[in-house]
PDB file of C-alpha atoms in Angstrom:
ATOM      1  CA  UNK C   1     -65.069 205.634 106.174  1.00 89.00           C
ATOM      2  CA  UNK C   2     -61.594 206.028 107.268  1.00 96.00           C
ATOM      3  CA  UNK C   3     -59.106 208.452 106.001  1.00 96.00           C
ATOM      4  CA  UNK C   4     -55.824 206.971 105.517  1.00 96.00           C
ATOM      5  CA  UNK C   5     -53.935 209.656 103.630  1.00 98.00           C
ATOM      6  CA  UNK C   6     -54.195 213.583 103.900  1.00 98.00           C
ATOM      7  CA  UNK C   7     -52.698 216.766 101.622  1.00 98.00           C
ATOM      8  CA  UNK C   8     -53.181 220.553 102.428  1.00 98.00           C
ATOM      9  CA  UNK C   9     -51.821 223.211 100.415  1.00 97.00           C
ATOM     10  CA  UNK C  10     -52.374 226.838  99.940  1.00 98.00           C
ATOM     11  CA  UNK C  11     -51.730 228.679  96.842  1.00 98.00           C
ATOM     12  CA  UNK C  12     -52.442 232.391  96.050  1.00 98.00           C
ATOM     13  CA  UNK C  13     -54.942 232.897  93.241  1.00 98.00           C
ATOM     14  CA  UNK C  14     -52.638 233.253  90.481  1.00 97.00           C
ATOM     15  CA  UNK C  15     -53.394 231.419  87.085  1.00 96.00           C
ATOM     16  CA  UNK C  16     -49.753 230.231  87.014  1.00 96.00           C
ATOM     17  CA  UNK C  17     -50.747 227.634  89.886  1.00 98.00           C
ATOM     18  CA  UNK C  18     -53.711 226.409  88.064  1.00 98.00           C
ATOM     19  CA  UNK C  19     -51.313 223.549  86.422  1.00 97.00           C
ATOM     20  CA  UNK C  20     -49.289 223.004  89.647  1.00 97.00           C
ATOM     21  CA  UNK C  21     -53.447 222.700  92.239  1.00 98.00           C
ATOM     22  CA  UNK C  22     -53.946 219.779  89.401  1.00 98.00           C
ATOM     23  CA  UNK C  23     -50.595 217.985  89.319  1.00 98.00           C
ATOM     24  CA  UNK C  24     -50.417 218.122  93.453  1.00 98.00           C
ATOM     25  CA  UNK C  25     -54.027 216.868  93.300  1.00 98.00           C
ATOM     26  CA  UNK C  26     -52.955 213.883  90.509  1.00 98.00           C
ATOM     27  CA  UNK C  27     -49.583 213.325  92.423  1.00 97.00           C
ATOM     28  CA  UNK C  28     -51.412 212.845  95.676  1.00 98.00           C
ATOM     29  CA  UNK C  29     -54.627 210.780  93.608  1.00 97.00           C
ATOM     30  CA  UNK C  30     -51.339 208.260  92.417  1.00 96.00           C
ATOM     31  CA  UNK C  31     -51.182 206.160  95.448  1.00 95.00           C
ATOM     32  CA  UNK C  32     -54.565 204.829  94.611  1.00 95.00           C
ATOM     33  CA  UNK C  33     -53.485 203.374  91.388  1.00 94.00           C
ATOM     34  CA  UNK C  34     -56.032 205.263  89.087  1.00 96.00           C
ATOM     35  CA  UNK C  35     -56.642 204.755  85.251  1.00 95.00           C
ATOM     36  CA  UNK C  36     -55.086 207.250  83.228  1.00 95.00           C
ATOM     37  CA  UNK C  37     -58.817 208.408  82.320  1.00 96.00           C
ATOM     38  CA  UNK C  38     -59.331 208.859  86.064  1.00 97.00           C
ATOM     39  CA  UNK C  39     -56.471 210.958  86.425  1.00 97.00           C
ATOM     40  CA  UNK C  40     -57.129 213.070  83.340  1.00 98.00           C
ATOM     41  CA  UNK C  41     -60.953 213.400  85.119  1.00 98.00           C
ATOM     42  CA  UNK C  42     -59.269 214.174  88.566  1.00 98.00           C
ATOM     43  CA  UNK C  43     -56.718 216.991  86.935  1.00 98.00           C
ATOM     44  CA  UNK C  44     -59.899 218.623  84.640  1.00 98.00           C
ATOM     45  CA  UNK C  45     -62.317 219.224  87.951  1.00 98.00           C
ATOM     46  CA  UNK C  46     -59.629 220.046  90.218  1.00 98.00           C
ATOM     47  CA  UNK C  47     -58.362 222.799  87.171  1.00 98.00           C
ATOM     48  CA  UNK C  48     -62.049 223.525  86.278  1.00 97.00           C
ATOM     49  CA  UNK C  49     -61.932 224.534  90.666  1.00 98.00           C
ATOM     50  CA  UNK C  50     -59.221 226.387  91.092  1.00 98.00           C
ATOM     51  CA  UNK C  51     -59.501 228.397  87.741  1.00 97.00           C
ATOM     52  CA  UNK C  52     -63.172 229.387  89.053  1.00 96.00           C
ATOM     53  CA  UNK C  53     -61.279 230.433  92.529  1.00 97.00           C
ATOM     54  CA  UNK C  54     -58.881 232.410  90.465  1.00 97.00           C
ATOM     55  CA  UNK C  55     -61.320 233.727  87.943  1.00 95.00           C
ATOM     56  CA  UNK C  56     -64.606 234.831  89.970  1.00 96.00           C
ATOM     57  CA  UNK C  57     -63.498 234.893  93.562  1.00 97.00           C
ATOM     58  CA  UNK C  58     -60.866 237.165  93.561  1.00 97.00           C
ATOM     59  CA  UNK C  59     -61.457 239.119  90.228  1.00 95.00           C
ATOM     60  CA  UNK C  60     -59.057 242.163  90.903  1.00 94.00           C
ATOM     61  CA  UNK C  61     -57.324 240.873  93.679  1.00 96.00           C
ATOM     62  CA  UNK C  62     -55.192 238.257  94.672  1.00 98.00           C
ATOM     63  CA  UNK C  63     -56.345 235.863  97.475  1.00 98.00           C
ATOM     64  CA  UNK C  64     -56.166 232.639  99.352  1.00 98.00           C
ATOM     65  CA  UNK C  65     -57.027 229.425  97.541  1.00 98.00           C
ATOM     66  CA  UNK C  66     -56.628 225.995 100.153  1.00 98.00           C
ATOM     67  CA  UNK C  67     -56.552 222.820  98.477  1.00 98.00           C
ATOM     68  CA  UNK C  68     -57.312 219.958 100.482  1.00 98.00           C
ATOM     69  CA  UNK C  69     -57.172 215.895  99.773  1.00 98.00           C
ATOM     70  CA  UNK C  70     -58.401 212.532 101.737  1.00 98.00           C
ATOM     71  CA  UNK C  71     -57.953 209.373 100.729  1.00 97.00           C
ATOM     72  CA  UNK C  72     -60.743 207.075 102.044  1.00 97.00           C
ATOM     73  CA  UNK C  73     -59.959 203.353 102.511  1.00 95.00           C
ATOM     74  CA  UNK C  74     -62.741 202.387 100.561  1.00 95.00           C
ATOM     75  CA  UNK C  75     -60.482 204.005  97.577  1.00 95.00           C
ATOM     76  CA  UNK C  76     -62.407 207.306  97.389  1.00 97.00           C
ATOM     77  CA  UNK C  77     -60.310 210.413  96.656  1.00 98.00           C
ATOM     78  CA  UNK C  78     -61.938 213.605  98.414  1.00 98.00           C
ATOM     79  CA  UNK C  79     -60.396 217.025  96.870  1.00 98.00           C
ATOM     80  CA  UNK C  80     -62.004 220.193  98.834  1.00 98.00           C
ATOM     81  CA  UNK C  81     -60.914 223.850  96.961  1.00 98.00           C
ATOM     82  CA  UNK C  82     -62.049 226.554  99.180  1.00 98.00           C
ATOM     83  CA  UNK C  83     -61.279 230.475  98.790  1.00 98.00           C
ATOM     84  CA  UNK C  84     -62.721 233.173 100.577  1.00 98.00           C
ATOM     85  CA  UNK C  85     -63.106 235.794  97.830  1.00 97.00           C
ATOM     86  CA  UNK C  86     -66.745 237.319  96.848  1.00 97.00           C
ATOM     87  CA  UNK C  87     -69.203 233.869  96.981  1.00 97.00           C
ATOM     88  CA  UNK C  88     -71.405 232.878  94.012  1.00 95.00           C
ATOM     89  CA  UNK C  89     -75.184 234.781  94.322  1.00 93.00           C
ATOM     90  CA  UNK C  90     -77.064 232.162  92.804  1.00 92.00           C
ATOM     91  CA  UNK C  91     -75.287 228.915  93.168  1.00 93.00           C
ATOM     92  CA  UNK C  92     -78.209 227.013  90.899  1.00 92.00           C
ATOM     93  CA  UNK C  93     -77.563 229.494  88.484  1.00 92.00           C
ATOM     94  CA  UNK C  94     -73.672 228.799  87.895  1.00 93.00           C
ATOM     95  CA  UNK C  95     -73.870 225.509  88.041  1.00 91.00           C
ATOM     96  CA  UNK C  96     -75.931 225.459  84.688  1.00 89.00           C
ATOM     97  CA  UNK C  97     -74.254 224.523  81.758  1.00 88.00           C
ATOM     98  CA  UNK C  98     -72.752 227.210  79.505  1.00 87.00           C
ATOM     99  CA  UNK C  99     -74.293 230.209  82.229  1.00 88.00           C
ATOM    100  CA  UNK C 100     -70.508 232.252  82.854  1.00 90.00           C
ATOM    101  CA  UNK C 101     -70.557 235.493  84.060  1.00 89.00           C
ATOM    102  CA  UNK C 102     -66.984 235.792  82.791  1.00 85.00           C
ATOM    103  CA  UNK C 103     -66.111 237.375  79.227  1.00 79.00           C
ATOM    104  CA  UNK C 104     -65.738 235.321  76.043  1.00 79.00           C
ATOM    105  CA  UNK C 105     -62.380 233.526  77.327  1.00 80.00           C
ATOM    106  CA  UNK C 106     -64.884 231.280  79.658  1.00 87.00           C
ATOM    107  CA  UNK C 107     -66.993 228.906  78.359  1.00 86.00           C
ATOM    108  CA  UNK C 108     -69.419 228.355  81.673  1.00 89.00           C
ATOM    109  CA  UNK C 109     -68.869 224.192  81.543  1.00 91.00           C
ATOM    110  CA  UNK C 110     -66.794 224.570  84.519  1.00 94.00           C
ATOM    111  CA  UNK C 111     -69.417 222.925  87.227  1.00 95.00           C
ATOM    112  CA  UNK C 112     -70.812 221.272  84.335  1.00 94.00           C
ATOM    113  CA  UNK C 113     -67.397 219.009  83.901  1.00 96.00           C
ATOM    114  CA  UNK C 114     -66.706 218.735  88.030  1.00 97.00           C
ATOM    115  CA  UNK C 115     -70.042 217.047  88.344  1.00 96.00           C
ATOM    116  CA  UNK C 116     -69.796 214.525  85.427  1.00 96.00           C
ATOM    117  CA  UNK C 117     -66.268 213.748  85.886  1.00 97.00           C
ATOM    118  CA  UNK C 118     -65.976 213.160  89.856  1.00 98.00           C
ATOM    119  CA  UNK C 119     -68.966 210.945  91.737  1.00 98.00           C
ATOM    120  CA  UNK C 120     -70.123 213.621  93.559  1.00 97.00           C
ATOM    121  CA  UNK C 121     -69.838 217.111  93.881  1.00 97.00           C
ATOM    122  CA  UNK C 122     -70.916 220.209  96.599  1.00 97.00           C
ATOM    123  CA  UNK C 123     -70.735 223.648  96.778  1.00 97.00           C
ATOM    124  CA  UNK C 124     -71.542 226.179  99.799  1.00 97.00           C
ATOM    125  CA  UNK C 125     -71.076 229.343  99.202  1.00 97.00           C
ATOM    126  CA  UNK C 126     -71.845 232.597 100.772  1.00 97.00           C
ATOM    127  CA  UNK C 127     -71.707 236.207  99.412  1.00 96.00           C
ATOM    128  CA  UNK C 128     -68.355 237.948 100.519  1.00 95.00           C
ATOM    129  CA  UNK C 129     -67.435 235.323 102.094  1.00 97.00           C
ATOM    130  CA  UNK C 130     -66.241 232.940 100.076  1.00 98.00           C
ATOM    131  CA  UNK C 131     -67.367 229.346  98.239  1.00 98.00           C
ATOM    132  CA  UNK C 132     -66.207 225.687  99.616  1.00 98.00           C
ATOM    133  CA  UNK C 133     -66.237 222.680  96.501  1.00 98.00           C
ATOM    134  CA  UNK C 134     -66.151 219.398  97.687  1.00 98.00           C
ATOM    135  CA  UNK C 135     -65.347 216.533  95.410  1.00 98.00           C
ATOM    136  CA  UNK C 136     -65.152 212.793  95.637  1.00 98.00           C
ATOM    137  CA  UNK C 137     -64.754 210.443  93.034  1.00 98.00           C
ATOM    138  CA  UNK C 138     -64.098 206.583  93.812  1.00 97.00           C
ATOM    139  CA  UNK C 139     -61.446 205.221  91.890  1.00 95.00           C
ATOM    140  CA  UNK C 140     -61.752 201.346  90.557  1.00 89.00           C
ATOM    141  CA  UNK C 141     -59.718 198.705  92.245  1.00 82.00           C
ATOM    142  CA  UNK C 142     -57.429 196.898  89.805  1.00 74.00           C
ATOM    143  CA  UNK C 143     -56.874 193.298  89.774  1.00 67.00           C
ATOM    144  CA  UNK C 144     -53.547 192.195  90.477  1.00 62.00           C
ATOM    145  CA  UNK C 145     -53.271 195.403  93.021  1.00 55.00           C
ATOM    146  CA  UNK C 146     -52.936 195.591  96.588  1.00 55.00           C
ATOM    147  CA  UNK C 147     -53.507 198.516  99.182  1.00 52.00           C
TER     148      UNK C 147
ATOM    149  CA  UNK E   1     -48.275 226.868  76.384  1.00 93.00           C
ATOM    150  CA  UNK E   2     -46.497 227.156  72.437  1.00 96.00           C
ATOM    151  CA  UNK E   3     -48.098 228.168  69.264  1.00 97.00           C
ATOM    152  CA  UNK E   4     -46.815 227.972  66.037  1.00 97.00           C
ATOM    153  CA  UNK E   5     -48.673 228.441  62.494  1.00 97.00           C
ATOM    154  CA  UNK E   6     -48.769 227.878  58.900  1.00 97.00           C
ATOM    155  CA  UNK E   7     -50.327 229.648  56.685  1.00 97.00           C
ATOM    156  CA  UNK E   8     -50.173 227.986  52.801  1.00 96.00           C
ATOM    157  CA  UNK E   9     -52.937 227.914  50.273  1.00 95.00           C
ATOM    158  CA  UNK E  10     -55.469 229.591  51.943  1.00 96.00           C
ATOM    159  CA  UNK E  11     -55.755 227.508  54.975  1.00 97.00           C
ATOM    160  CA  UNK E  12     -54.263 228.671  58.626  1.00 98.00           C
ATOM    161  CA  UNK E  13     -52.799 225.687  60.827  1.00 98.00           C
ATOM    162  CA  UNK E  14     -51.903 226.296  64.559  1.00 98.00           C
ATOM    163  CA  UNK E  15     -49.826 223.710  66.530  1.00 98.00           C
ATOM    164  CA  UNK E  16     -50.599 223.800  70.028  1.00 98.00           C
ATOM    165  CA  UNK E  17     -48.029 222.735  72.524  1.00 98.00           C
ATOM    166  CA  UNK E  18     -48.695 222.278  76.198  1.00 98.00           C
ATOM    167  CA  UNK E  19     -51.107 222.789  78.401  1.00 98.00           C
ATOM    168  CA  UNK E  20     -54.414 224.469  77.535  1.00 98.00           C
ATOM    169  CA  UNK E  21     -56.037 226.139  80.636  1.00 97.00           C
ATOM    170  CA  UNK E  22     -57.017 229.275  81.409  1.00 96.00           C
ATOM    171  CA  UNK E  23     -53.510 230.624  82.364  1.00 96.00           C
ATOM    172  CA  UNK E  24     -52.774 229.857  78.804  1.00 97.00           C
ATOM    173  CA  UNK E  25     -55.948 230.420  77.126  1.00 95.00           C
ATOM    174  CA  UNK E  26     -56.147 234.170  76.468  1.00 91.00           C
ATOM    175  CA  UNK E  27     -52.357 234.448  75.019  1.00 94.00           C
ATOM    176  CA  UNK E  28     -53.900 231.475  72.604  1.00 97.00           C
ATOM    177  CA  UNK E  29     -57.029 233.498  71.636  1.00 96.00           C
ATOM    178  CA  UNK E  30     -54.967 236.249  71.263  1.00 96.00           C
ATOM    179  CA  UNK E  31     -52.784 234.832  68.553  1.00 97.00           C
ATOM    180  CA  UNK E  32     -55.374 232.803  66.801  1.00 97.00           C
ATOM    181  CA  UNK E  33     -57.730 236.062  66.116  1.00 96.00           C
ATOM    182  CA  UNK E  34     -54.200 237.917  65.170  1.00 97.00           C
ATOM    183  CA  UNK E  35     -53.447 235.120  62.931  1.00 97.00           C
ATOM    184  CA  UNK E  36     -56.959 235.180  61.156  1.00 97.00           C
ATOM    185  CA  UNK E  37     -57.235 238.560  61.164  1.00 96.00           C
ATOM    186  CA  UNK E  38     -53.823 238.726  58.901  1.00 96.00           C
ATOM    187  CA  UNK E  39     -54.281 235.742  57.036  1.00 96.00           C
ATOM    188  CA  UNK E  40     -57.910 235.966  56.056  1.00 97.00           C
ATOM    189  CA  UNK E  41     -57.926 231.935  55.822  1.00 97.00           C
ATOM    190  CA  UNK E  42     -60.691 229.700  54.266  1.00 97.00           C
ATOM    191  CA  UNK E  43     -59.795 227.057  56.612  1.00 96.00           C
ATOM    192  CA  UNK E  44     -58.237 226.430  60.034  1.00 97.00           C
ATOM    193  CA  UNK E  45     -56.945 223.902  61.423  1.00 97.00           C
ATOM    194  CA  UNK E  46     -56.442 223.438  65.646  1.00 97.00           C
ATOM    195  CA  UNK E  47     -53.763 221.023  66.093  1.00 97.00           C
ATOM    196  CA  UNK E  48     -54.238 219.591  69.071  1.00 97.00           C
ATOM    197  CA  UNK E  49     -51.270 217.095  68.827  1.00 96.00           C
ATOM    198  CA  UNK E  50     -49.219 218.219  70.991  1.00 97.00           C
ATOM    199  CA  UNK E  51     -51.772 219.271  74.022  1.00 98.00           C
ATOM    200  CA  UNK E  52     -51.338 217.034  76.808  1.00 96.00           C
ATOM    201  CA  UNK E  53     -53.788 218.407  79.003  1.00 98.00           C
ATOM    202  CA  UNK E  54     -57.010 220.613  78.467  1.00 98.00           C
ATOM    203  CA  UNK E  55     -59.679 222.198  80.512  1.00 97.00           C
ATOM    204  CA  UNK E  56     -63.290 224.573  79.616  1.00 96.00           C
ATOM    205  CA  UNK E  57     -61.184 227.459  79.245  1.00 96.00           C
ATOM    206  CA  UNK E  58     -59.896 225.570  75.624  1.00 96.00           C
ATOM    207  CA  UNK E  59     -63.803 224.663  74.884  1.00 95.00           C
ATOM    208  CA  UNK E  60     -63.835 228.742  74.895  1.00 94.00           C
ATOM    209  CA  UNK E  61     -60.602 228.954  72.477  1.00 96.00           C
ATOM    210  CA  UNK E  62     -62.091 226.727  70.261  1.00 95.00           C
ATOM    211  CA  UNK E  63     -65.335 228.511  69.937  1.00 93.00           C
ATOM    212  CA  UNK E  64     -63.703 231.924  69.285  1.00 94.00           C
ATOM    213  CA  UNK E  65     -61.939 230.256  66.742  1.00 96.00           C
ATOM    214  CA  UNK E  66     -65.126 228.952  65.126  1.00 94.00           C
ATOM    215  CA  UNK E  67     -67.176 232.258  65.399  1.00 94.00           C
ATOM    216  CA  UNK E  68     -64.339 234.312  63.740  1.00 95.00           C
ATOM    217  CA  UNK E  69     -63.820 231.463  61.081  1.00 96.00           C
ATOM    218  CA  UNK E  70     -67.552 231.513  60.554  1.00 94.00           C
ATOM    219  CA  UNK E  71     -67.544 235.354  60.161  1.00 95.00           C
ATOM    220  CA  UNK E  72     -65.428 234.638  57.394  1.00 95.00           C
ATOM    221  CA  UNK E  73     -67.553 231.886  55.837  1.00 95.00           C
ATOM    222  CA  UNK E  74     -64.373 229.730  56.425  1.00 95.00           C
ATOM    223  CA  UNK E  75     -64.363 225.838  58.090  1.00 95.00           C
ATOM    224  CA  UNK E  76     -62.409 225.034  61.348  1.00 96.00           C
ATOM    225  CA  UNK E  77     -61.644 221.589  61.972  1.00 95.00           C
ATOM    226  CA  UNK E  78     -60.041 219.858  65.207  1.00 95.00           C
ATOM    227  CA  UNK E  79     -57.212 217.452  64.876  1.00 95.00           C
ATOM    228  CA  UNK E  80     -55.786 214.765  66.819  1.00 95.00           C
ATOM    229  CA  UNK E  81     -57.517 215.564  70.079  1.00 95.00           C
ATOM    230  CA  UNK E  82     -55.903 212.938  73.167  1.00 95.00           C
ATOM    231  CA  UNK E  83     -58.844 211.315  74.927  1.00 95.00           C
ATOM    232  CA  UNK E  84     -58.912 213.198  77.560  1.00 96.00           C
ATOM    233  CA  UNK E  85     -59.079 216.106  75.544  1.00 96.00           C
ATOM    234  CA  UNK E  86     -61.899 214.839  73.304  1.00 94.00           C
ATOM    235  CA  UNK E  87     -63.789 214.221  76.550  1.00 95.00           C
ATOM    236  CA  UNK E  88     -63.611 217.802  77.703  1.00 96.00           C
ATOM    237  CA  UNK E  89     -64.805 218.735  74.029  1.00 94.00           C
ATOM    238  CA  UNK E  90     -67.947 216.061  74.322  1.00 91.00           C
ATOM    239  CA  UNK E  91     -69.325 217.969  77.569  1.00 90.00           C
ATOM    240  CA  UNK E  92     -69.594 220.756  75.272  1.00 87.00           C
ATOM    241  CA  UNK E  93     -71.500 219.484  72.089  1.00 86.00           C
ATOM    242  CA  UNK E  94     -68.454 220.820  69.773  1.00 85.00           C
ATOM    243  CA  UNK E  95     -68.712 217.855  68.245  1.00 81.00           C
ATOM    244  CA  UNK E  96     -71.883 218.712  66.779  1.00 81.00           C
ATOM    245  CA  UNK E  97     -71.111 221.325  64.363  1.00 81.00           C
ATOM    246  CA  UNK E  98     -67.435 221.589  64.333  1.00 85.00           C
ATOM    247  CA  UNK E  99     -65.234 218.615  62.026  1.00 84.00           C
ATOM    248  CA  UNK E 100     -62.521 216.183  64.377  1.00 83.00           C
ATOM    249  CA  UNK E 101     -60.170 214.172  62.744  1.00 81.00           C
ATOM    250  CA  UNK E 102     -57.213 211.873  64.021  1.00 74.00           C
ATOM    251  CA  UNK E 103     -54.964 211.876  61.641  1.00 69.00           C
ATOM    252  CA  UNK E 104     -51.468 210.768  63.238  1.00 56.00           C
ATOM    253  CA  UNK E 105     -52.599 209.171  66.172  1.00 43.00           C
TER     254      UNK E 105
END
């Protein structure tokens, strides 16, 4: 696969960026001509990402987020949101739905929603050192379009 | 994100306007649980309407909302949820036990 488009931005881990990480990500996701419902999909995991960044990574601080997007030319979109704030211990553990070690304002569906709305999904992680989410999700050619 | 409410025969409505993510979610929570605690409803009413955009941190508004209103012995029902909203809430089961309705789609 070839990449034929690229994005990289870095954001500090403030919640106020959580809505401008997902309208970067659906900006950049545009060129591919994606459904509304694939751009609503594309904004929720790239959101559900970043807030986890922002929530659990840097919990009393405020730290680096990178958000980075390919464009494959077989019409995959690749978002990768990496931080380098305290890692997950028990990565099977957090991806299970409704598991949150967050308060009552979380609802632990995070993972949950990246994996069922994008095609695939990975996550590395390592404790203090940070956690790397990879995310692809091949968007559906339309008739009548042209790359 | 704006709230407003109505309160009017017993039953609490909130109009949510905006974007419902976590930046905005615990300012929402806030006021709802304010709102109920005042009013004492016997019914709410999320009004989702006006949301354009929602992620899990609103699956976690609306089940505050629904343990507070069940404390009370009151109902909490969900309207006018935009697809993309509604499929947030399916990952969730919310469906399940709490009411949706589209009313002015």
């Amino acid at each position: 696969m070839k990449t034929v488009n690229y994005i990289k931005i870095e954001i500090p881990s403030k919640s106020t960026n959580e809505g401008l990480a997902r309208s970067i990500a659906a900006c950049f996701a545009a060129q591919l001509d994606p459904t509304l419902e694939e751009i609503g999909d594309i904004k929720t995991a790239v959101s559900e990402a970043v807030t986890n960044s922002i929530v659990h990574a840097y919990p009393d601080e405020i730290g680096k987020i990178s958000i980075r997007g390919r464009i494959f030319d077989d019409n995959t979109l690749e978002i990768v949101v990496q931080d380098w704030g305290r890692g997950i211990k028990d990565i099977e553990q957090a991806m299970e739905p409704m598991f949150t070690t967050g308060g009552d304002d979380r609802s632990g569906m995070g993972f949950t929603i990246m994996e069922s709305f994008m095609d695939k999904l990975k996550v590395k992680s390592a404790e203090g050192k940070g956690t790397t989410v990879t995310m692809r999700r091949r968007l559906s050619f339309r008739t009548g379009t042209k790359r | 994100m704006k709230i407003t409410t109505e309160f009017r025969r017993g039953r609490l409505t909130v109009w949510l306007h905006g974007e419902l993510d976590h930046h905005a979610a615990k300012e929402v929570i806030g006021t709802i649980c304010d709102e109920i605690d005042e009013c004492l409803p016997s019914s709410c009413i999320l009004d989702f309407k006006g949301v354009g955009f929602m992620d899990s941190s609103g699956i976690a508004v609306i089940l505050k909302t629904y343990k507070r209103m069940r404390e009370l012995n009151g109902s909490l029902l969900i309207l006018n949820a935009s697809k993309q909203v509604m499929r947030v809430l399916e990952m969730s089961g919310i469906g399940k036990f709490i009411g949706m309705e589209e009313i002015n789609a």
